[in-house]
Amino acid sequence: MVIRSPACPQPEDPLSYLFGLQRFGIKLGLGNMRALTASLAHPERHFRSVLIAGTNGKGSVAAMVERGLRAAGYSTGLYTSPHLIDLSERFALDGRAVDDAALLKEAEQLRTTIERLRASGRLAHPPTFFEATTALALSLFRRREIDIAVLEVGMGGRFDATNVVHPQAVGIPSIDLDHQQHLGATLAEIAFEKAGVIKPHTVVVSAEEKAEARDVLLRAAAARGARFIDAGAEVDARWRIDAGVTRIEKLRTPRASYGPLRFALRGRHQLRNAAVAVRLLEELSPVGGPSTRAAIEEALASVRWRGRLEWVDCAAGRRILVDPAHNVAAAAALGAYVTEICPAGLPFVFGTLSDKDGAGMLAALGNAVSRIICSPIANPRGRPVRDLAAAARSARPDVPVEFAASPVAALASAWRTGPLAVVAGSMYLVGEVLHEFDRGRLGTRAGLERE
């Protein structure tokens, strides 16, 4: 069941009610979450938790940590955002998205709680969509009596809705420029917000190398008596890329060595994320996490993180590589991967939100781009394609730029010069394309030719 924001919301539908909260936008602060969790009898206190914050890589790290915990035999909850297609993707129980019936039941109970709090004046403002989904995740995980939850922080950290939990470990894989209008204009300011999830006497694992951001994380950990682990310095990996597949020959930490194995995620940057995930899993072993080499190796070899450097086989031998690459640093990582496997570059179907640095992202892709087809995004914040195309021509005068009426039409254009194309620039664009693929629109020649 695809659960998207309905065209005609019905008041009696609890999911429509949740999506209706999107109109309240982003409001940073923990007052609402504290009121919600108190009214729900503090579900976050009924299981252990791990918080994964940062700019890029946090979803991948969260997925690897959850997979390792599950491989070790623990009952897990995984909360990530945003979803690509279906709201249920945000809430995984033991590796499976929550079923529709459980999601509807939890959403209805949450709506009742929210309305009661609003009527009593105990909410400073209506909850945001992210606050509501975070409260829903915590309540759902308690109801299922999980052992440990892995929670991906949304934006920032200090005032993020997930920061009502007291985690036993925190991962911060990287800090880069993103969401500057909310988090600050510099790496140091952004790092300060991200470091807000560090709690007293926890362990913090990071692979951030930039001194401006790393120093902020180190100071925050020291001030709170938290132990800081520099996974980038502690973990040594020998690896190779063979036909686009990363093979880890050996990954060595202060505690153990892992490999050889076929790493399930693609791209050099994922090795840094793997280092963070492995050190987190090792550190969790005293509090119930995996302590065996086999569980960690299984996590690295079998983790799945849809829509991130994922190859999708479509009609007539055509393939697309999908990756959000929704900021400059992420675009640079995508560009490095594409250039490594296809030095001549590939056509890019590209779309962004209006508040993103589209020109900077296109520049960061470098030689990975042979042609740009700008695509609209079915999101109120999507950047108009003509405006995006003008920015693209300015940023990349070295490659042809065009625009299309839809993502499917953009792909049809991209495939006119060869069987491979890349879709990037926004999680929402990737979600739309994968949704079209799941519906069969990209799996048949007729579906493409209709465009």
CSV table of C-alpha atoms in Angstrom, one decimal:
chain,number,residue,atom,x,y,z
A,1,MET,CA,0.0,0.0,0.0
A,2,VAL,CA,1.4,3.3,-1.0
A,3,ILE,CA,0.7,5.9,1.7
A,4,ARG,CA,1.3,9.4,0.4
A,5,SER,CA,-0.2,12.7,1.3
A,6,PRO,CA,-3.8,12.2,0.0
A,7,ALA,CA,-5.2,14.6,-2.6
A,8,CYS,CA,-8.5,14.8,-0.6
A,9,PRO,CA,-7.7,14.2,3.1
A,10,GLN,CA,-10.5,12.8,5.1
A,11,PRO,CA,-10.7,13.8,8.8
A,12,GLU,CA,-11.5,10.2,9.9
A,13,ASP,CA,-8.3,8.9,8.3
A,14,PRO,CA,-5.5,8.9,10.9
A,15,LEU,CA,-2.8,8.9,8.2
A,16,SER,CA,-4.4,11.8,6.5
A,17,TYR,CA,-4.3,13.5,9.8
A,18,LEU,CA,-0.6,12.8,10.2
A,19,PHE,CA,0.2,14.1,6.7
A,20,GLY,CA,-1.9,17.2,7.4
A,21,LEU,CA,0.6,18.1,10.1
A,22,GLN,CA,3.1,18.9,7.3
A,23,ARG,CA,1.5,22.3,6.9
A,24,PHE,CA,3.1,23.3,10.2
A,25,GLY,CA,6.6,23.0,8.6
A,26,ILE,CA,9.8,22.8,10.7
A,27,LYS,CA,9.8,24.0,14.3
A,28,LEU,CA,12.9,23.2,16.3
A,29,GLY,CA,12.5,22.5,20.0
A,30,LEU,CA,11.8,19.7,22.3
A,31,GLY,CA,8.8,21.0,24.2
A,32,ASN,CA,6.2,19.2,22.1
A,33,MET,CA,8.2,15.9,22.2
A,34,ARG,CA,8.5,16.0,25.9
A,35,ALA,CA,4.8,16.6,26.3
A,36,LEU,CA,4.0,13.8,23.8
A,37,THR,CA,6.3,11.2,25.3
A,38,ALA,CA,5.1,12.1,28.8
A,39,SER,CA,1.5,11.6,27.7
A,40,LEU,CA,2.4,8.3,26.1
A,41,ALA,CA,4.0,7.1,29.4
A,42,HIS,CA,7.5,7.5,28.1
A,43,PRO,CA,7.9,4.7,25.6
A,44,GLU,CA,11.5,5.7,25.0
A,45,ARG,CA,12.4,4.3,28.4
A,46,HIS,CA,11.3,0.8,27.6
A,47,PHE,CA,14.2,-0.2,25.3
A,48,ARG,CA,17.8,0.7,24.7
A,49,SER,CA,18.6,3.1,21.9
A,50,VAL,CA,21.3,4.3,19.5
A,51,LEU,CA,21.2,7.7,17.8
A,52,ILE,CA,22.8,8.3,14.4
A,53,ALA,CA,23.2,12.0,13.6
A,54,GLY,CA,25.3,13.9,11.0
A,55,THR,CA,24.8,15.2,7.5
A,56,ASN,CA,25.6,12.4,5.1
A,57,GLY,CA,25.8,8.7,5.8
A,58,LYS,CA,23.5,8.6,8.8
A,59,GLY,CA,20.9,6.4,7.2
A,60,SER,CA,23.5,4.0,5.9
A,61,VAL,CA,25.1,3.8,9.3
A,62,ALA,CA,21.8,3.2,11.0
A,63,ALA,CA,20.9,0.4,8.6
A,64,MET,CA,24.3,-1.3,9.2
A,65,VAL,CA,24.0,-1.0,12.9
A,66,GLU,CA,20.4,-2.4,12.9
A,67,ARG,CA,21.5,-5.3,10.7
A,68,GLY,CA,24.4,-6.1,13.0
A,69,LEU,CA,22.2,-6.1,16.1
A,70,ARG,CA,19.6,-8.3,14.4
A,71,ALA,CA,22.3,-10.7,13.2
A,72,ALA,CA,23.4,-11.1,16.8
A,73,GLY,CA,19.9,-12.1,17.8
A,74,TYR,CA,18.4,-9.0,19.2
A,75,SER,CA,14.9,-7.7,18.5
A,76,THR,CA,15.3,-4.3,16.7
A,77,GLY,CA,13.4,-1.2,15.7
A,78,LEU,CA,14.8,1.1,13.0
A,79,TYR,CA,13.4,4.6,12.5
A,80,THR,CA,14.6,6.5,9.5
A,81,SER,CA,13.4,9.5,7.4
A,82,PRO,CA,12.3,10.6,4.9
A,83,HIS,CA,10.5,7.6,3.3
A,84,LEU,CA,11.0,7.0,-0.5
A,85,ILE,CA,7.5,5.7,-1.3
A,86,ASP,CA,5.6,4.5,1.6
A,87,LEU,CA,5.3,6.0,5.1
A,88,SER,CA,5.7,2.5,6.6
A,89,GLU,CA,9.4,2.5,5.4
A,90,ARG,CA,10.2,4.8,8.3
A,91,PHE,CA,9.4,2.1,10.9
A,92,ALA,CA,11.1,-1.2,10.6
A,93,LEU,CA,10.6,-4.0,13.2
A,94,ASP,CA,13.2,-6.8,13.0
A,95,GLY,CA,14.1,-5.7,9.5
A,96,ARG,CA,10.6,-5.5,8.1
A,97,ALA,CA,8.5,-2.4,7.5
A,98,VAL,CA,5.6,-2.1,9.9
A,99,ASP,CA,2.4,-3.6,8.5
A,100,ASP,CA,-0.5,-1.4,7.5
A,101,ALA,CA,-2.8,-2.5,10.3
A,102,ALA,CA,-0.3,-1.7,13.0
A,103,LEU,CA,0.6,1.6,11.5
A,104,LEU,CA,-3.1,2.7,11.3
A,105,LYS,CA,-3.7,1.6,14.8
A,106,GLU,CA,-0.7,3.5,16.2
A,107,ALA,CA,-1.5,6.6,14.1
A,108,GLU,CA,-5.1,6.6,15.5
A,109,GLN,CA,-3.9,6.4,19.1
A,110,LEU,CA,-1.4,9.1,18.5
A,111,ARG,CA,-4.0,11.4,17.0
A,112,THR,CA,-6.2,10.9,20.1
A,113,THR,CA,-3.2,11.8,22.3
A,114,ILE,CA,-2.3,14.9,20.2
A,115,GLU,CA,-5.9,16.2,20.2
A,116,ARG,CA,-6.1,15.7,24.0
A,117,LEU,CA,-2.9,17.6,24.6
A,118,ARG,CA,-4.0,20.4,22.3
A,119,ALA,CA,-7.3,20.7,24.0
A,120,SER,CA,-5.6,21.0,27.4
A,121,GLY,CA,-3.1,23.6,26.2
A,122,ARG,CA,-0.1,21.3,26.9
A,123,LEU,CA,1.4,21.7,23.4
A,124,ALA,CA,3.1,25.0,22.7
A,125,HIS,CA,2.1,24.6,19.0
A,126,PRO,CA,0.6,21.8,16.9
A,127,PRO,CA,3.2,19.1,16.5
A,128,THR,CA,5.1,18.9,13.2
A,129,PHE,CA,4.9,15.8,11.0
A,130,PHE,CA,8.4,14.7,12.1
A,131,GLU,CA,7.5,15.1,15.8
A,132,ALA,CA,4.4,13.0,15.2
A,133,THR,CA,6.2,10.2,13.3
A,134,THR,CA,9.0,10.1,15.9
A,135,ALA,CA,6.4,9.8,18.7
A,136,LEU,CA,4.7,7.1,16.7
A,137,ALA,CA,8.0,5.2,16.3
A,138,LEU,CA,8.8,5.2,20.0
A,139,SER,CA,5.3,4.1,20.9
A,140,LEU,CA,5.3,1.3,18.2
A,141,PHE,CA,8.7,0.0,19.4
A,142,ARG,CA,7.5,-0.2,23.0
A,143,ARG,CA,4.4,-2.0,22.0
A,144,ARG,CA,6.4,-4.6,20.1
A,145,GLU,CA,8.8,-5.0,23.1
A,146,ILE,CA,12.0,-4.6,21.1
A,147,ASP,CA,15.4,-4.9,22.7
A,148,ILE,CA,17.0,-1.9,21.1
A,149,ALA,CA,16.1,0.9,18.7
A,150,VAL,CA,18.3,2.6,16.1
A,151,LEU,CA,17.1,6.1,15.5
A,152,GLU,CA,18.2,8.3,12.6
A,153,VAL,CA,18.2,11.9,13.7
A,154,GLY,CA,16.2,14.1,11.3
A,155,MET,CA,17.8,17.5,11.0
A,156,GLY,CA,20.4,18.9,13.4
A,157,GLY,CA,20.3,17.2,16.7
A,158,ARG,CA,20.1,19.5,19.7
A,159,PHE,CA,16.4,20.3,19.0
A,160,ASP,CA,15.6,17.3,16.9
A,161,ALA,CA,12.5,15.3,17.9
A,162,THR,CA,14.7,12.1,18.4
A,163,ASN,CA,16.7,13.8,21.1
A,164,VAL,CA,14.2,12.9,23.8
A,165,VAL,CA,15.9,9.5,24.1
A,166,HIS,CA,19.0,8.8,26.2
A,167,PRO,CA,21.1,6.7,23.9
A,168,GLN,CA,23.7,4.2,24.9
A,169,ALA,CA,25.8,5.2,21.9
A,170,VAL,CA,25.8,7.9,19.3
A,171,GLY,CA,27.1,7.8,15.7
A,172,ILE,CA,28.0,11.0,13.8
A,173,PRO,CA,29.6,9.8,10.5
A,174,SER,CA,30.1,13.2,8.9
A,175,ILE,CA,29.4,16.9,9.1
A,176,ASP,CA,28.8,19.0,5.9
A,177,LEU,CA,27.0,22.1,4.8
A,178,ASP,CA,23.3,21.5,4.6
A,179,HIS,CA,20.1,23.1,6.0
A,180,GLN,CA,22.1,26.2,6.7
A,181,GLN,CA,18.9,28.3,7.1
A,182,HIS,CA,18.1,26.2,10.2
A,183,LEU,CA,21.5,25.0,11.5
A,184,GLY,CA,23.9,27.8,10.8
A,185,ALA,CA,26.2,29.0,8.0
A,186,THR,CA,29.5,27.3,9.0
A,187,LEU,CA,30.6,23.8,9.7
A,188,ALA,CA,31.3,24.7,13.3
A,189,GLU,CA,27.8,26.0,13.8
A,190,ILE,CA,26.3,22.9,12.2
A,191,ALA,CA,28.5,20.6,14.2
A,192,PHE,CA,27.4,22.3,17.4
A,193,GLU,CA,23.7,21.5,16.6
A,194,LYS,CA,24.6,17.9,15.6
A,195,ALA,CA,26.6,17.5,18.8
A,196,GLY,CA,23.5,18.2,20.8
A,197,VAL,CA,22.6,14.5,20.7
A,198,ILE,CA,25.7,13.6,22.8
A,199,LYS,CA,24.5,12.7,26.3
A,200,PRO,CA,26.6,12.5,29.5
A,201,HIS,CA,28.7,9.3,29.9
A,202,THR,CA,27.8,7.8,26.5
A,203,VAL,CA,30.1,6.7,23.7
A,204,VAL,CA,30.4,8.8,20.5
A,205,VAL,CA,31.7,7.3,17.3
A,206,SER,CA,32.6,9.6,14.3
A,207,ALA,CA,34.6,9.6,11.2
A,208,GLU,CA,34.6,13.4,10.6
A,209,GLU,CA,38.0,14.5,9.4
A,210,LYS,CA,37.5,18.3,8.9
A,211,ALA,CA,39.1,20.0,11.9
A,212,GLU,CA,36.5,22.8,12.1
A,213,ALA,CA,33.7,20.3,12.7
A,214,ARG,CA,35.7,17.6,14.5
A,215,ASP,CA,36.9,20.0,17.2
A,216,VAL,CA,33.4,20.9,18.0
A,217,LEU,CA,32.4,17.3,18.5
A,218,LEU,CA,35.5,16.6,20.6
A,219,ARG,CA,34.7,19.6,22.9
A,220,ALA,CA,31.1,18.5,23.3
A,221,ALA,CA,32.0,15.0,24.2
A,222,ALA,CA,34.6,16.1,26.7
A,223,ALA,CA,32.2,18.6,28.3
A,224,ARG,CA,29.6,15.8,28.8
A,225,GLY,CA,32.0,13.1,30.0
A,226,ALA,CA,31.3,11.1,26.8
A,227,ARG,CA,34.0,8.9,25.3
A,228,PHE,CA,34.9,9.9,21.7
A,229,ILE,CA,36.0,7.3,19.2
A,230,ASP,CA,37.6,8.5,16.0
A,231,ALA,CA,36.6,5.7,13.7
A,232,GLY,CA,38.4,7.3,10.7
A,233,ALA,CA,41.7,7.0,12.6
A,234,GLU,CA,41.1,3.7,14.4
A,235,VAL,CA,39.8,1.6,11.6
A,236,ASP,CA,42.1,0.4,8.8
A,237,ALA,CA,40.5,-1.0,5.7
A,238,ARG,CA,42.0,-2.8,2.7
A,239,TRP,CA,39.6,-2.9,-0.2
A,240,ARG,CA,39.1,-2.9,-3.9
A,241,ILE,CA,36.3,-2.0,-6.3
A,242,ASP,CA,35.6,-4.7,-8.9
A,243,ALA,CA,32.9,-3.9,-11.6
A,244,GLY,CA,31.4,-1.4,-9.3
A,245,VAL,CA,31.3,-3.8,-6.3
A,246,THR,CA,33.3,-3.0,-3.2
A,247,ARG,CA,35.2,-5.9,-1.7
A,248,ILE,CA,36.7,-5.6,1.7
A,249,GLU,CA,39.9,-7.6,1.9
A,250,LYS,CA,40.4,-6.8,5.6
A,251,LEU,CA,38.9,-4.2,8.0
A,252,ARG,CA,40.8,-4.0,11.2
A,253,THR,CA,39.8,-2.2,14.4
A,254,PRO,CA,41.5,-2.1,17.9
A,255,ARG,CA,39.3,-5.1,18.8
A,256,ALA,CA,39.1,-7.4,15.8
A,257,SER,CA,39.6,-8.0,12.1
A,258,TYR,CA,36.9,-8.6,9.5
A,259,GLY,CA,36.8,-9.9,6.0
A,260,PRO,CA,37.4,-10.8,3.3
A,261,LEU,CA,33.8,-10.1,2.2
A,262,ARG,CA,31.7,-8.5,-0.4
A,263,PHE,CA,30.4,-5.2,1.0
A,264,ALA,CA,26.7,-4.7,0.2
A,265,LEU,CA,26.9,-0.9,-0.2
A,266,ARG,CA,28.6,0.9,-3.1
A,267,GLY,CA,31.0,3.8,-3.1
A,268,ARG,CA,34.2,4.6,-1.4
A,269,HIS,CA,32.4,6.9,1.1
A,270,GLN,CA,30.5,3.9,2.4
A,271,LEU,CA,33.7,2.5,3.8
A,272,ARG,CA,33.9,5.5,6.2
A,273,ASN,CA,30.3,4.8,7.2
A,274,ALA,CA,31.1,1.1,7.7
A,275,ALA,CA,34.0,2.1,10.0
A,276,VAL,CA,31.5,4.1,12.2
A,277,ALA,CA,29.0,1.2,12.2
A,278,VAL,CA,31.5,-1.4,13.1
A,279,ARG,CA,32.9,0.5,16.0
A,280,LEU,CA,29.4,1.3,17.2
A,281,LEU,CA,28.5,-2.4,17.1
A,282,GLU,CA,31.7,-3.3,18.9
A,283,GLU,CA,31.1,-0.7,21.6
A,284,LEU,CA,27.5,-1.9,22.1
A,285,SER,CA,28.6,-5.4,23.0
A,286,PRO,CA,28.8,-4.7,26.8
A,287,VAL,CA,25.2,-3.4,26.8
A,288,GLY,CA,23.7,-6.2,24.8
A,289,GLY,CA,24.9,-5.6,21.3
A,290,PRO,CA,26.8,-8.1,19.1
A,291,SER,CA,30.2,-9.3,20.3
A,292,THR,CA,30.8,-11.8,17.5
A,293,ARG,CA,32.8,-11.3,14.3
A,294,ALA,CA,30.1,-13.2,12.4
A,295,ALA,CA,27.3,-10.8,13.2
A,296,ILE,CA,29.3,-7.7,12.1
A,297,GLU,CA,30.5,-9.4,8.9
A,298,GLU,CA,26.9,-10.4,8.2
A,299,ALA,CA,25.8,-6.8,8.7
A,300,LEU,CA,28.4,-5.5,6.2
A,301,ALA,CA,27.6,-8.2,3.6
A,302,SER,CA,23.8,-8.2,3.7
A,303,VAL,CA,22.7,-4.7,4.7
A,304,ARG,CA,20.2,-3.1,2.3
A,305,TRP,CA,19.6,0.6,2.0
A,306,ARG,CA,17.2,1.3,-0.9
A,307,GLY,CA,17.7,4.2,-3.2
A,308,ARG,CA,21.3,4.9,-2.3
A,309,LEU,CA,23.8,4.1,-5.1
A,310,GLU,CA,21.3,1.5,-6.2
A,311,TRP,CA,21.3,0.1,-9.7
A,312,VAL,CA,17.8,-0.6,-11.0
A,313,ASP,CA,17.3,-2.8,-14.1
A,314,CYS,CA,14.5,-1.4,-16.4
A,315,ALA,CA,13.2,-2.1,-19.9
A,316,ALA,CA,15.3,-3.5,-22.8
A,317,GLY,CA,18.6,-3.7,-21.0
A,318,ARG,CA,18.3,-0.2,-19.6
A,319,ARG,CA,19.6,0.6,-16.2
A,320,ILE,CA,19.4,3.5,-13.8
A,321,LEU,CA,21.6,4.4,-10.9
A,322,VAL,CA,19.6,6.2,-8.2
A,323,ASP,CA,21.1,8.2,-5.3
A,324,PRO,CA,19.7,11.3,-3.6
A,325,ALA,CA,23.0,13.2,-3.5
A,326,HIS,CA,21.0,16.1,-2.1
A,327,ASN,CA,23.9,18.3,-1.0
A,328,VAL,CA,27.3,19.3,-2.4
A,329,ALA,CA,29.3,16.7,-0.4
A,330,ALA,CA,26.9,13.9,-1.3
A,331,ALA,CA,27.1,14.9,-4.9
A,332,ALA,CA,30.9,14.8,-4.8
A,333,ALA,CA,30.7,11.2,-3.5
A,334,LEU,CA,28.3,10.2,-6.2
A,335,GLY,CA,30.4,11.8,-8.8
A,336,ALA,CA,33.5,9.9,-7.6
A,337,TYR,CA,31.6,6.6,-7.9
A,338,VAL,CA,30.3,7.2,-11.4
A,339,THR,CA,33.6,8.4,-12.7
A,340,GLU,CA,35.3,5.3,-11.3
A,341,ILE,CA,33.0,2.9,-13.1
A,342,CYS,CA,32.3,5.1,-16.2
A,343,PRO,CA,35.1,7.6,-16.9
A,344,ALA,CA,33.2,9.1,-19.9
A,345,GLY,CA,30.3,10.1,-17.6
A,346,LEU,CA,26.6,9.4,-17.8
A,347,PRO,CA,23.4,11.4,-18.5
A,348,PHE,CA,21.9,12.7,-15.2
A,349,VAL,CA,18.2,13.1,-14.5
A,350,PHE,CA,18.5,15.9,-11.9
A,351,GLY,CA,15.9,17.6,-9.7
A,352,THR,CA,16.2,19.5,-6.4
A,353,LEU,CA,14.2,21.3,-3.8
A,354,SER,CA,14.2,25.1,-4.0
A,355,ASP,CA,16.3,25.5,-0.9
A,356,LYS,CA,19.2,23.3,-2.1
A,357,ASP,CA,22.4,24.4,-3.9
A,358,GLY,CA,21.6,22.8,-7.2
A,359,ALA,CA,24.4,24.6,-9.0
A,360,GLY,CA,27.0,23.6,-6.4
A,361,MET,CA,25.8,20.0,-6.5
A,362,LEU,CA,26.1,19.9,-10.3
A,363,ALA,CA,29.6,21.4,-10.1
A,364,ALA,CA,30.6,18.8,-7.5
A,365,LEU,CA,29.6,15.9,-9.8
A,366,GLY,CA,32.5,16.8,-12.1
A,367,ASN,CA,33.3,14.5,-15.0
A,368,ALA,CA,30.6,12.1,-14.0
A,369,VAL,CA,28.0,14.1,-16.0
A,370,SER,CA,27.8,13.8,-19.8
A,371,ARG,CA,24.4,15.4,-20.1
A,372,ILE,CA,21.8,17.0,-17.7
A,373,ILE,CA,18.0,16.5,-18.0
A,374,CYS,CA,16.3,18.6,-15.4
A,375,SER,CA,13.2,17.0,-13.9
A,376,PRO,CA,10.3,18.4,-11.8
A,377,ILE,CA,9.6,16.9,-8.4
A,378,ALA,CA,6.1,16.3,-7.1
A,379,ASN,CA,6.7,18.3,-4.0
A,380,PRO,CA,5.6,21.9,-3.2
A,381,ARG,CA,9.2,22.7,-2.4
A,382,GLY,CA,10.5,21.4,-5.7
A,383,ARG,CA,12.5,23.7,-7.9
A,384,PRO,CA,10.8,24.7,-11.2
A,385,VAL,CA,12.6,22.9,-14.1
A,386,ARG,CA,13.1,26.0,-16.2
A,387,ASP,CA,14.8,27.8,-13.3
A,388,LEU,CA,16.9,24.7,-12.5
A,389,ALA,CA,17.9,24.3,-16.2
A,390,ALA,CA,19.1,28.0,-16.2
A,391,ALA,CA,21.2,27.4,-13.1
A,392,ALA,CA,22.5,24.1,-14.6
A,393,ARG,CA,23.6,25.9,-17.8
A,394,SER,CA,25.4,28.5,-15.7
A,395,ALA,CA,27.1,25.9,-13.5
A,396,ARG,CA,27.9,23.4,-16.2
A,397,PRO,CA,28.5,25.1,-19.5
A,398,ASP,CA,30.6,22.1,-20.5
A,399,VAL,CA,27.6,19.7,-20.9
A,400,PRO,CA,24.2,19.8,-22.7
A,401,VAL,CA,21.3,20.8,-20.5
A,402,GLU,CA,17.6,20.2,-21.2
A,403,PHE,CA,14.5,19.8,-19.1
A,404,ALA,CA,11.5,17.4,-19.2
A,405,ALA,CA,7.9,17.4,-18.0
A,406,SER,CA,8.2,14.4,-15.7
A,407,PRO,CA,10.9,12.1,-14.3
A,408,VAL,CA,9.8,9.3,-16.6
A,409,ALA,CA,10.0,11.7,-19.6
A,410,ALA,CA,13.5,12.8,-18.4
A,411,LEU,CA,14.6,9.1,-18.2
A,412,ALA,CA,13.3,8.4,-21.7
A,413,SER,CA,15.4,11.3,-23.0
A,414,ALA,CA,18.4,10.2,-21.1
A,415,TRP,CA,18.2,6.7,-22.6
A,416,ARG,CA,18.2,8.0,-26.1
A,417,THR,CA,22.0,8.1,-26.1
A,418,GLY,CA,22.7,4.9,-24.2
A,419,PRO,CA,21.3,2.3,-21.8
A,420,LEU,CA,22.6,3.9,-18.6
A,421,ALA,CA,21.4,6.9,-16.7
A,422,VAL,CA,21.7,8.4,-13.2
A,423,VAL,CA,18.8,9.9,-11.1
A,424,ALA,CA,20.0,12.3,-8.4
A,425,GLY,CA,19.5,15.6,-6.6
A,426,SER,CA,16.7,14.8,-4.1
A,427,MET,CA,15.3,11.9,-2.0
A,428,TYR,CA,11.9,12.9,-3.3
A,429,LEU,CA,12.9,12.5,-7.0
A,430,VAL,CA,14.5,9.1,-6.2
A,431,GLY,CA,11.3,8.1,-4.5
A,432,GLU,CA,9.2,9.1,-7.5
A,433,VAL,CA,11.3,7.1,-9.9
A,434,LEU,CA,11.4,4.0,-7.7
A,435,HIS,CA,7.6,4.3,-7.3
A,436,GLU,CA,7.3,4.4,-11.1
A,437,PHE,CA,9.5,1.4,-11.4
A,438,ASP,CA,7.5,-0.5,-8.8
A,439,ARG,CA,4.4,0.2,-10.8
A,440,GLY,CA,5.9,-1.2,-13.9
A,441,ARG,CA,6.2,2.2,-15.7
A,442,LEU,CA,10.0,1.7,-16.2
A,443,GLY,CA,9.8,-2.0,-16.7
A,444,THR,CA,8.3,-2.0,-20.2
A,445,ARG,CA,9.2,-0.2,-23.4
A,446,ALA,CA,5.5,0.9,-23.8
A,447,GLY,CA,5.5,2.6,-20.5
A,448,LEU,CA,8.5,4.7,-21.6
A,449,GLU,CA,7.3,5.4,-25.1
A,450,ARG,CA,4.0,6.8,-23.8
A,451,GLU,CA,6.1,9.7,-22.5
